[in-house]
Short mmCIF file of C-alpha atoms in Angstrom, two decimals:
data_model
loop_
_atom_site.label_atom_id
_atom_site.label_comp_id
_atom_site.label_asym_id
_atom_site.label_seq_id
_atom_site.Cartn_x
_atom_site.Cartn_y
_atom_site.Cartn_z
CA UNK A 1 -78.53 52.05 70.73
CA UNK A 2 -75.29 51.22 72.61
CA UNK A 3 -74.52 53.29 75.68
CA UNK A 4 -71.21 55.02 76.44
CA UNK A 5 -69.89 52.10 78.46
CA UNK A 6 -70.57 49.71 75.60
CA UNK A 7 -68.81 52.09 73.17
CA UNK A 8 -65.80 52.26 75.47
CA UNK A 9 -65.76 48.48 75.88
CA UNK A 10 -65.88 48.06 72.11
CA UNK A 11 -62.98 50.49 71.68
CA UNK A 12 -60.91 48.61 74.25
CA UNK A 13 -61.67 45.31 72.52
CA UNK A 14 -60.42 46.74 69.22
CA UNK A 15 -57.31 48.05 70.96
CA UNK A 16 -56.65 44.63 72.49
CA UNK A 17 -57.06 42.87 69.15
CA UNK A 18 -54.62 45.26 67.48
CA UNK A 19 -52.11 44.78 70.28
CA UNK A 20 -52.31 40.99 70.13
CA UNK A 21 -51.82 41.04 66.38
CA UNK A 22 -48.78 43.32 66.60
CA UNK A 23 -47.22 41.39 69.48
CA UNK A 24 -47.61 38.11 67.63
CA UNK A 25 -45.74 39.64 64.69
CA UNK A 26 -42.69 40.56 66.80
CA UNK A 27 -42.87 37.53 69.11
CA UNK A 28 -40.11 35.47 67.44
CA UNK A 29 -37.52 38.14 68.19
CA UNK A 30 -39.01 39.54 71.42
CA UNK A 31 -39.69 36.17 73.05
CA UNK A 32 -36.29 34.80 72.07
CA UNK A 33 -34.59 37.78 73.70
CA UNK A 34 -36.81 37.52 76.80
CA UNK A 35 -35.92 33.85 77.28
CA UNK A 36 -32.24 34.76 77.20
CA UNK A 37 -32.75 37.41 79.88
CA UNK A 38 -34.73 34.94 82.01
CA UNK A 39 -32.00 32.33 81.68
CA UNK A 40 -29.54 34.93 82.97
CA UNK A 41 -31.80 35.66 85.94
CA UNK A 42 -33.32 38.95 84.72
CA UNK A 43 -36.72 40.30 83.65
CA UNK A 44 -37.52 41.86 80.28
CA UNK A 45 -40.58 43.79 79.10
CA UNK A 46 -41.63 45.60 75.96
CA UNK A 47 -42.24 49.17 77.09
CA UNK A 48 -43.25 52.74 76.33
CA UNK A 49 -43.80 53.81 72.77
CA UNK A 50 -43.60 50.23 71.52
CA UNK A 51 -46.58 49.19 73.66
CA UNK A 52 -48.48 52.35 72.78
CA UNK A 53 -47.91 51.77 69.06
CA UNK A 54 -48.88 48.10 69.37
CA UNK A 55 -52.18 49.17 70.92
CA UNK A 56 -52.64 51.64 68.06
CA UNK A 57 -51.89 48.96 65.49
CA UNK A 58 -48.82 50.76 64.17
CA UNK A 59 -45.85 49.06 65.80
CA UNK A 60 -42.87 49.28 63.49
CA UNK A 61 -39.54 47.48 63.60
CA UNK A 62 -38.10 49.65 66.40
CA UNK A 63 -38.62 47.78 69.69
CA UNK A 64 -38.00 49.31 73.14
CA UNK A 65 -37.45 47.06 76.15
CA UNK A 66 -36.81 47.66 79.82
CA UNK A 67 -35.00 45.34 82.24
CA UNK A 68 -33.62 45.02 85.75
CA UNK A 69 -30.29 43.97 84.25
CA UNK A 70 -27.54 46.58 84.40
CA UNK A 71 -26.00 47.72 81.09
CA UNK A 72 -22.92 45.51 81.43
CA UNK A 73 -25.18 42.47 81.93
CA UNK A 74 -27.33 43.50 78.96
CA UNK A 75 -24.21 43.57 76.78
CA UNK A 76 -23.26 40.05 77.84
CA UNK A 77 -26.73 38.79 76.87
CA UNK A 78 -27.19 40.57 73.52
CA UNK A 79 -23.69 40.30 72.05
CA UNK A 80 -23.91 36.57 71.21
CA UNK A 81 -27.52 37.04 70.01
CA UNK A 82 -27.64 40.23 67.96
CA UNK A 83 -26.47 40.86 64.42
CA UNK A 84 -24.90 44.16 65.55
CA UNK A 85 -24.55 45.97 68.88
CA UNK A 86 -23.86 49.63 69.72
CA UNK A 87 -23.21 51.40 73.01
CA UNK A 88 -23.80 55.08 72.17
CA UNK A 89 -26.51 55.37 74.86
CA UNK A 90 -24.88 53.24 77.51
CA UNK A 91 -24.18 56.25 79.75
CA UNK A 92 -27.96 56.58 80.05
CA UNK A 93 -28.47 52.85 80.61
CA UNK A 94 -29.37 51.97 77.00
CA UNK A 95 -27.83 49.28 74.82
CA UNK A 96 -28.83 49.19 71.16
CA UNK A 97 -28.69 46.29 68.75
CA UNK A 98 -30.07 44.89 65.52
CA UNK A 99 -31.63 41.47 65.03
CA UNK A 100 -33.40 40.06 61.96
CA UNK A 101 -34.31 43.51 60.64
CA UNK A 102 -35.50 44.83 64.03
CA UNK A 103 -33.81 47.75 65.81
CA UNK A 104 -33.81 46.92 69.51
CA UNK A 105 -33.06 49.14 72.50
CA UNK A 106 -32.80 47.66 75.98
CA UNK A 107 -32.76 50.15 78.85
CA UNK A 108 -32.16 49.41 82.51
CA UNK A 109 -34.93 50.46 84.92
CA UNK A 110 -34.07 54.05 85.71
CA UNK A 111 -35.11 57.46 86.90
CA UNK A 112 -33.97 60.82 85.54
CA UNK A 113 -33.95 64.26 87.09
CA UNK A 114 -32.47 67.69 86.41
CA UNK A 115 -31.05 69.99 88.99
CA UNK A 116 -31.61 73.71 88.58
CA UNK A 117 -28.32 74.35 86.80
CA UNK A 118 -27.76 71.19 84.73
CA UNK A 119 -28.52 70.72 81.05
CA UNK A 120 -28.07 66.96 81.25
CA UNK A 121 -30.19 64.40 83.10
CA UNK A 122 -28.75 62.58 86.08
CA UNK A 123 -29.36 58.85 85.69
CA UNK A 124 -29.92 56.42 88.53
CA UNK A 125 -31.01 52.82 88.13
CA UNK A 126 -34.13 51.32 89.69
CA UNK A 127 -35.00 47.81 90.79
CA UNK A 128 -38.64 47.47 89.71
CA UNK A 129 -40.65 48.06 86.59
CA UNK A 130 -43.10 50.14 88.64
CA UNK A 131 -40.29 52.58 89.45
CA UNK A 132 -39.39 52.72 85.79
CA UNK A 133 -42.94 53.34 84.55
CA UNK A 134 -43.72 56.15 86.99
CA UNK A 135 -40.75 58.14 85.63
CA UNK A 136 -42.05 57.97 82.06
CA UNK A 137 -43.35 61.12 80.40
CA UNK A 138 -47.02 60.26 79.77
CA UNK A 139 -49.37 57.51 80.86
CA UNK A 140 -49.78 56.30 77.25
CA UNK A 141 -46.01 55.72 77.29
CA UNK A 142 -46.03 54.18 80.79
CA UNK A 143 -47.35 50.75 79.81
CA UNK A 144 -45.36 47.53 79.51
CA UNK A 145 -45.80 43.93 78.41
CA UNK A 146 -43.73 41.45 80.44
CA UNK A 147 -42.17 38.80 78.23
CA UNK A 148 -42.32 36.02 77.29
CA UNK A 149 -45.57 35.50 79.23
CA UNK A 150 -47.08 38.70 77.74
CA UNK A 151 -48.47 40.12 80.96
CA UNK A 152 -49.92 43.61 80.41
CA UNK A 153 -48.71 46.16 82.99
CA UNK A 154 -50.58 49.47 83.13
CA UNK A 155 -50.45 51.07 86.61
CA UNK A 156 -51.30 54.60 85.39
CA UNK A 157 -54.32 54.06 83.14
CA UNK A 158 -52.45 54.46 79.88
CA UNK A 159 -54.81 52.22 77.94
CA UNK A 160 -57.83 54.29 78.99
CA UNK A 161 -56.02 57.51 78.03
CA UNK A 162 -55.09 55.98 74.69
CA UNK A 163 -58.73 55.14 74.04
CA UNK A 164 -59.77 58.67 75.09
CA UNK A 165 -56.92 60.19 73.03
CA UNK A 166 -55.64 62.29 75.90
CA UNK A 167 -52.14 62.97 77.25
CA UNK A 168 -51.65 62.84 81.02
CA UNK A 169 -48.56 62.31 83.16
CA UNK A 170 -48.16 59.24 85.43
CA UNK A 171 -47.57 61.46 88.45
CA UNK A 172 -48.17 65.18 88.80
CA UNK A 173 -47.17 67.13 85.67
CA UNK A 174 -45.20 69.53 87.85
CA UNK A 175 -42.97 66.71 89.13
CA UNK A 176 -42.68 65.20 85.66
CA UNK A 177 -41.65 68.47 84.01
CA UNK A 178 -39.31 69.33 86.85
CA UNK A 179 -37.52 66.02 86.33
CA UNK A 180 -37.14 66.68 82.60
CA UNK A 181 -38.42 70.00 81.19
CA UNK A 182 -38.12 68.64 77.63
CA UNK A 183 -41.30 66.68 78.37
CA UNK A 184 -43.26 69.91 77.97
CA UNK A 185 -42.09 70.13 74.37
CA UNK A 186 -42.73 66.41 74.01
CA UNK A 187 -46.37 66.94 75.03
CA UNK A 188 -46.80 69.25 72.06
CA UNK A 189 -44.99 66.76 69.83
CA UNK A 190 -47.22 63.84 70.82
CA UNK A 191 -50.33 65.99 70.43
CA UNK A 192 -49.16 66.68 66.88
CA UNK A 193 -48.07 63.11 66.12
CA UNK A 194 -51.05 61.27 67.60
CA UNK A 195 -53.70 64.00 67.22
CA UNK A 196 -54.37 63.73 70.97
CA UNK A 197 -55.62 66.39 73.37
CA UNK A 198 -53.43 67.43 76.29
CA UNK A 199 -55.13 67.25 79.68
CA UNK A 200 -55.94 70.67 81.21
CA UNK A 201 -53.70 70.12 84.25
CA UNK A 202 -50.80 69.28 81.93
CA UNK A 203 -51.38 72.43 79.86
CA UNK A 204 -51.51 74.48 83.08
CA UNK A 205 -48.19 73.05 84.24
CA UNK A 206 -46.60 73.68 80.84
CA UNK A 207 -47.73 77.30 81.03
CA UNK A 208 -46.53 77.83 84.60
CA UNK A 209 -43.17 76.12 84.03
CA UNK A 210 -42.43 77.15 80.45
CA UNK A 211 -39.22 79.00 81.31
CA UNK A 212 -37.73 75.74 82.65
CA UNK A 213 -37.24 74.63 79.04
CA UNK A 214 -34.24 76.98 78.91
CA UNK A 215 -32.06 74.57 80.91
CA UNK A 216 -32.44 71.91 78.21
CA UNK A 217 -29.68 71.79 75.59
CA UNK A 218 -30.36 73.36 72.20
CA UNK A 219 -29.70 70.02 70.50
CA UNK A 220 -32.42 68.20 72.47
CA UNK A 221 -34.88 71.05 71.86
CA UNK A 222 -34.08 71.02 68.13
CA UNK A 223 -34.55 67.27 67.82
CA UNK A 224 -37.90 67.37 69.61
CA UNK A 225 -39.03 70.35 67.55
CA UNK A 226 -38.13 68.53 64.33
CA UNK A 227 -40.25 65.55 65.38
CA UNK A 228 -43.15 67.90 66.03
CA UNK A 229 -42.72 69.66 62.71
CA UNK A 230 -42.50 66.38 60.80
CA UNK A 231 -45.64 64.98 62.43
CA UNK A 232 -49.06 64.54 60.86
CA UNK A 233 -50.61 67.57 62.61
CA UNK A 234 -47.79 70.08 63.31
CA UNK A 235 -50.12 73.09 63.62
CA UNK A 236 -51.74 71.46 66.64
CA UNK A 237 -48.40 71.14 68.42
CA UNK A 238 -47.19 74.58 67.36
CA UNK A 239 -50.36 76.21 68.69
CA UNK A 240 -49.83 74.48 72.02
CA UNK A 241 -46.26 75.79 72.18
CA UNK A 242 -47.46 79.32 71.50
CA UNK A 243 -50.46 79.18 73.86
CA UNK A 244 -48.40 77.86 76.80
CA UNK A 245 -45.54 80.31 76.31
CA UNK A 246 -43.00 77.60 75.46
CA UNK A 247 -42.49 79.02 71.98
CA UNK A 248 -41.39 82.31 73.52
CA UNK A 249 -38.35 80.45 74.86
CA UNK A 250 -37.51 78.12 71.96
CA UNK A 251 -38.80 79.96 68.87
CA UNK A 252 -39.83 83.49 69.93
CA UNK A 253 -40.24 84.61 66.32
CA UNK A 254 -43.36 82.43 66.05
CA UNK A 255 -45.56 84.04 68.76
CA UNK A 256 -44.30 87.44 67.59
CA UNK A 257 -46.23 86.85 64.36
CA UNK A 258 -49.51 86.84 66.29
CA UNK A 259 -49.24 90.59 66.71
CA UNK A 260 -49.09 91.30 63.03
CA UNK A 261 -51.82 91.60 60.39
CA UNK A 262 -50.73 90.69 56.89
CA UNK A 263 -50.83 93.31 54.18
CA UNK A 264 -54.16 92.20 52.74
CA UNK A 265 -55.93 91.59 56.08
CA UNK A 266 -56.99 88.19 54.81
CA UNK A 267 -56.25 86.48 58.11
CA UNK A 268 -56.47 87.38 61.75
CA UNK A 269 -52.68 87.66 61.82
CA UNK A 270 -49.51 86.52 60.08
CA UNK A 271 -49.23 83.68 62.59
CA UNK A 272 -52.45 82.09 61.33
CA UNK A 273 -51.33 82.71 57.75
CA UNK A 274 -48.03 80.94 58.44
CA UNK A 275 -49.78 77.87 59.84
CA UNK A 276 -51.97 77.70 56.73
CA UNK A 277 -48.90 78.01 54.48
CA UNK A 278 -47.25 75.20 56.44
CA UNK A 279 -50.25 72.93 55.94
CA UNK A 280 -50.47 73.79 52.24
CA UNK A 281 -46.77 73.01 51.84
CA UNK A 282 -47.32 69.66 53.55
CA UNK A 283 -50.13 68.93 51.10
CA UNK A 284 -47.66 69.41 48.22
CA UNK A 285 -45.03 67.01 49.59
CA UNK A 286 -44.43 64.10 47.24
CA UNK A 287 -41.78 61.96 48.93
CA UNK A 288 -42.67 62.09 52.59
CA UNK A 289 -42.16 64.81 55.23
CA UNK A 290 -39.58 67.45 54.24
CA UNK A 291 -38.14 69.31 57.23
CA UNK A 292 -36.45 71.98 55.06
CA UNK A 293 -39.70 72.82 53.26
CA UNK A 294 -41.70 72.80 56.48
CA UNK A 295 -39.24 75.06 58.31
CA UNK A 296 -39.23 77.49 55.39
CA UNK A 297 -43.03 77.52 55.25
CA UNK A 298 -43.29 78.17 58.98
CA UNK A 299 -40.60 80.87 59.04
CA UNK A 300 -41.09 82.56 55.66
CA UNK A 301 -42.75 85.67 57.14
CA UNK A 302 -40.85 86.07 60.43
CA UNK A 303 -39.32 89.29 59.09
CA UNK A 304 -42.72 91.01 59.00
CA UNK A 305 -42.84 92.25 62.61
CA UNK A 306 -39.56 94.13 62.14
CA UNK A 307 -40.50 95.63 58.78
CA UNK A 308 -44.14 96.59 59.30
CA UNK A 309 -44.99 100.13 58.25
CA UNK A 310 -48.33 101.91 58.20
CA UNK A 311 -48.56 103.86 54.96
CA UNK A 312 -50.37 107.18 54.55
CA UNK A 313 -53.08 105.58 52.44
CA UNK A 314 -53.97 103.18 55.28
CA UNK A 315 -52.18 100.17 53.86
CA UNK A 316 -49.71 98.08 55.83
CA UNK A 317 -46.37 97.34 54.16
CA UNK A 318 -43.55 94.91 54.95
CA UNK A 319 -40.82 96.03 52.56
CA UNK A 320 -37.83 93.67 52.37
CA UNK A 321 -39.27 91.36 55.02
CA UNK A 322 -37.91 88.42 53.06
CA UNK A 323 -34.32 89.70 53.44
CA UNK A 324 -34.77 90.47 57.12
CA UNK A 325 -36.53 87.14 57.62
CA UNK A 326 -33.68 85.22 56.01
CA UNK A 327 -31.23 86.78 58.48
CA UNK A 328 -33.55 86.04 61.41
CA UNK A 329 -33.97 82.47 60.22
CA UNK A 330 -30.22 81.97 60.07
CA UNK A 331 -29.77 83.39 63.57
CA UNK A 332 -32.53 81.27 65.14
CA UNK A 333 -31.51 78.04 63.41
CA UNK A 334 -27.89 78.64 64.42
CA UNK A 335 -28.99 79.03 68.05
CA UNK A 336 -30.86 75.72 67.78
CA UNK A 337 -27.71 74.04 66.41
CA UNK A 338 -29.07 73.07 63.00
CA UNK A 339 -26.49 71.97 60.44
CA UNK A 340 -24.88 74.63 58.27
CA UNK A 341 -26.36 73.10 55.13
CA UNK A 342 -29.90 73.14 56.53
CA UNK A 343 -29.50 76.72 57.77
CA UNK A 344 -28.30 77.77 54.32
CA UNK A 345 -31.19 76.02 52.54
CA UNK A 346 -34.01 77.27 54.77
CA UNK A 347 -32.76 80.86 54.91
CA UNK A 348 -32.33 80.86 51.12
CA UNK A 349 -35.94 79.73 50.64
CA UNK A 350 -37.14 82.45 53.02
CA UNK A 351 -35.12 85.02 51.06
CA UNK A 352 -36.53 83.86 47.69
CA UNK A 353 -40.15 83.27 48.65
CA UNK A 354 -41.37 86.61 47.24
CA UNK A 355 -39.35 86.52 44.03
CA UNK A 356 -42.21 85.06 41.98
CA UNK A 357 -44.49 88.00 42.71
CA UNK A 358 -42.47 90.05 40.27
CA UNK A 359 -43.71 87.61 37.65
CA UNK A 360 -47.38 88.25 38.42
CA UNK A 361 -48.29 89.54 34.94
CA UNK A 362 -46.21 86.89 33.17
CA UNK A 363 -43.82 89.45 31.66
CA UNK A 364 -40.50 88.05 32.83
CA UNK A 365 -37.75 87.91 30.23
CA UNK A 366 -35.86 84.70 29.57
CA UNK A 367 -33.01 86.33 31.47
CA UNK A 368 -35.20 86.76 34.56
CA UNK A 369 -36.31 83.12 34.37
CA UNK A 370 -32.68 81.98 34.11
CA UNK A 371 -31.74 84.04 37.18
CA UNK A 372 -34.70 82.63 39.12
CA UNK A 373 -33.51 79.10 38.41
CA UNK A 374 -29.85 79.95 39.01
CA UNK A 375 -30.57 81.62 42.38
CA UNK A 376 -32.79 78.75 43.56
CA UNK A 377 -30.29 76.11 42.43
CA UNK A 378 -31.09 72.69 43.94
CA UNK A 379 -33.86 74.29 46.02
CA UNK A 380 -35.99 75.06 42.94
CA UNK A 381 -38.53 72.29 43.53
CA UNK A 382 -38.97 73.35 47.15
CA UNK A 383 -39.26 76.98 46.07
CA UNK A 384 -42.06 76.00 43.69
CA UNK A 385 -43.92 74.36 46.59
CA UNK A 386 -43.28 77.21 49.03
CA UNK A 387 -44.41 79.86 46.54
CA UNK A 388 -47.61 78.01 45.71
CA UNK A 389 -48.29 77.42 49.42
CA UNK A 390 -47.92 81.12 50.18
CA UNK A 391 -51.17 81.88 48.34
CA UNK A 392 -53.85 81.88 51.06
CA UNK A 393 -56.31 84.33 49.59
CA UNK A 394 -59.99 83.45 49.92
CA UNK A 395 -60.64 85.17 46.60
CA UNK A 396 -60.96 82.15 44.31
CA UNK A 397 -60.50 84.20 41.16
CA UNK A 398 -57.27 85.73 42.41
CA UNK A 399 -55.99 82.36 43.67
CA UNK A 400 -56.70 80.79 40.29
CA UNK A 401 -54.89 83.64 38.50
CA UNK A 402 -51.81 83.21 40.71
CA UNK A 403 -51.85 79.47 40.14
CA UNK A 404 -52.06 79.94 36.36
CA UNK A 405 -49.22 82.44 36.46
CA UNK A 406 -47.02 80.03 38.34
CA UNK A 407 -48.01 77.22 35.98
CA UNK A 408 -46.82 79.50 33.19
CA UNK A 409 -43.50 80.15 34.93
CA UNK A 410 -42.89 76.43 35.46
CA UNK A 411 -43.67 75.78 31.78
CA UNK A 412 -41.15 78.43 30.71
CA UNK A 413 -38.55 76.96 33.05
CA UNK A 414 -39.16 73.52 31.52
CA UNK A 415 -38.82 74.90 28.00
CA UNK A 416 -35.59 76.76 28.75
CA UNK A 417 -34.29 73.77 30.68
CA UNK A 418 -34.78 71.58 27.64
CA UNK A 419 -32.93 74.09 25.49
CA UNK A 420 -30.19 75.26 27.84
CA UNK A 421 -29.70 72.91 30.83
CA UNK A 422 -30.69 75.64 33.29
CA UNK A 423 -29.84 73.62 36.38
CA UNK A 424 -26.14 73.80 35.49
CA UNK A 425 -25.74 77.28 33.99
CA UNK A 426 -22.11 78.16 33.43
CA UNK A 427 -20.29 80.66 31.24
CA UNK A 428 -19.59 79.61 27.67
CA UNK A 429 -15.85 79.65 28.44
CA UNK A 430 -14.21 77.97 31.44
CA UNK A 431 -11.27 79.27 33.46
CA UNK A 432 -8.60 77.63 31.33
CA UNK A 433 -10.13 79.01 28.13
CA UNK A 434 -10.33 82.48 29.68
CA UNK A 435 -6.61 82.39 30.51
CA UNK A 436 -5.78 81.16 27.03
CA UNK A 437 -7.88 83.84 25.26
CA UNK A 438 -6.55 86.68 27.43
CA UNK A 439 -3.01 85.35 27.74
CA UNK A 440 -2.96 85.79 31.51
CA UNK A 441 -1.99 83.63 34.50
CA UNK A 442 -4.27 82.55 37.38
CA UNK A 443 -5.38 85.48 39.50
CA UNK A 444 -8.36 87.63 40.51
CA UNK A 445 -8.84 88.76 36.90
CA UNK A 446 -10.00 85.23 36.01
CA UNK A 447 -12.81 85.47 38.55
CA UNK A 448 -13.90 88.85 37.19
CA UNK A 449 -13.91 87.53 33.63
CA UNK A 450 -15.82 84.44 34.68
CA UNK A 451 -18.45 86.59 36.41
CA UNK A 452 -18.78 88.78 33.31
CA UNK A 453 -19.33 85.75 31.07
CA UNK A 454 -21.83 84.26 33.52
CA UNK A 455 -23.88 87.47 33.50
CA UNK A 456 -23.72 87.44 29.70
CA UNK A 457 -24.92 83.83 29.66
CA UNK A 458 -27.83 84.61 32.02
CA UNK A 459 -28.82 87.65 29.99
CA UNK A 460 -28.58 86.24 26.48
CA UNK A 461 -28.58 82.45 26.82
CA UNK A 462 -25.95 80.19 25.22
CA UNK A 463 -23.43 81.78 22.86
CA UNK A 464 -21.30 80.32 20.08
CA UNK A 465 -17.65 79.90 21.04
CA UNK A 466 -16.44 82.62 18.68
CA UNK A 467 -19.05 85.08 19.95
CA UNK A 468 -18.09 84.37 23.56
CA UNK A 469 -14.40 84.89 22.76
CA UNK A 470 -15.15 88.18 20.99
CA UNK A 471 -17.29 89.43 23.90
CA UNK A 472 -14.57 88.48 26.40
CA UNK A 473 -11.88 90.32 24.41
CA UNK A 474 -14.06 93.41 24.12
CA UNK A 475 -14.70 93.37 27.89
CA UNK A 476 -10.99 92.89 28.63
CA UNK A 477 -10.07 95.86 26.43
CA UNK A 478 -12.42 97.99 28.50
CA UNK A 479 -10.71 96.90 31.73
CA UNK A 480 -7.35 98.40 30.85
#
């Protein structure tokens, strides 16, 4: 039976084989670029996440390089070589370009640090790759491969940490997080992306320094949080944020859920329920990770702490928590600088997530089904997934009944859709026809008439033109 050292050696051998295979794949582009840098008197190395992913056998077409050349020299080298060049990151020492289907970023050796009042990193350039690697966030991202000779550079034991699936910092975590507090959030993101454990000393530093995250801009926090949420194991990263206290500064509504028991006492708290709903929503995704669906699943119950009531019969109620939660979602996402469209979509899903429960016995009228579809609009497919995910009961009979009921609702939607084009419900008369029938000019009365006809359409389904005209005239008579 092989001993632990033999197991570790075998794992490293597999890692090395994967890395060689990946590096051979990108060699034509990487080596060509490296030779151009050498001819200009500079060094070039594949670095960071690109080396990590090569060792994991998952290197994509995004290649990160580091160099001793300053940005203006990098531009001189890549402009004649690349298919396209962009300078959006040049203030931070990064030049981007595209070559033969690869997205390439070349960054000058650098170091970054925050002062106590700044939200933006101060950039200074270094002169050695060792200086550059020690400033990286984690040892698994502090490896490099010098090109074109392909010399492996790993001064901080990143390969061993990769094999052990652990996240450590090249230096002390306190110094690393002081330089850039966003790295604390990044630790949770990489734990979620890679399914790695975070070293105890790193967790301790995250806990002790969690309030430092507040000096980081909302946009950077949002982008890092999105990467975490869109990862393969988001619950792992979210739990780390909550346990270290970071969530209290970036998404305080999440740890607040830990204090609440849901109305059926099926889970330890609403926080655990929300993580299960998130995972169940992920399991229903059909076209890759969906940040809108995942945000809605995570936040759907954040209104519960504010609406919890203990009833006289011993039950716990959360009346209108979906309405309160939608407002809280809008406020938090606005603070994190999400786009208006995304804020609107996620808060709408939170607001609608309980609507189906009025259908529980399958007694909705066609009118109610039409309104359900109309209110969901383009979010209907996501609402289907969110509603199904929100069933976390351990009672298999009850879960099966809820699933059948929702199957029934979807079938009725499909039937009505075939008959009535539910996704584009409009009144049977348009604005011009309304003006013609009533003999009036544009004005607020047109909007009122349109709303009346829309309600009539939702209630009764499509009407013949003559019937719609007669109903409109009868309504108009009652307005005078």
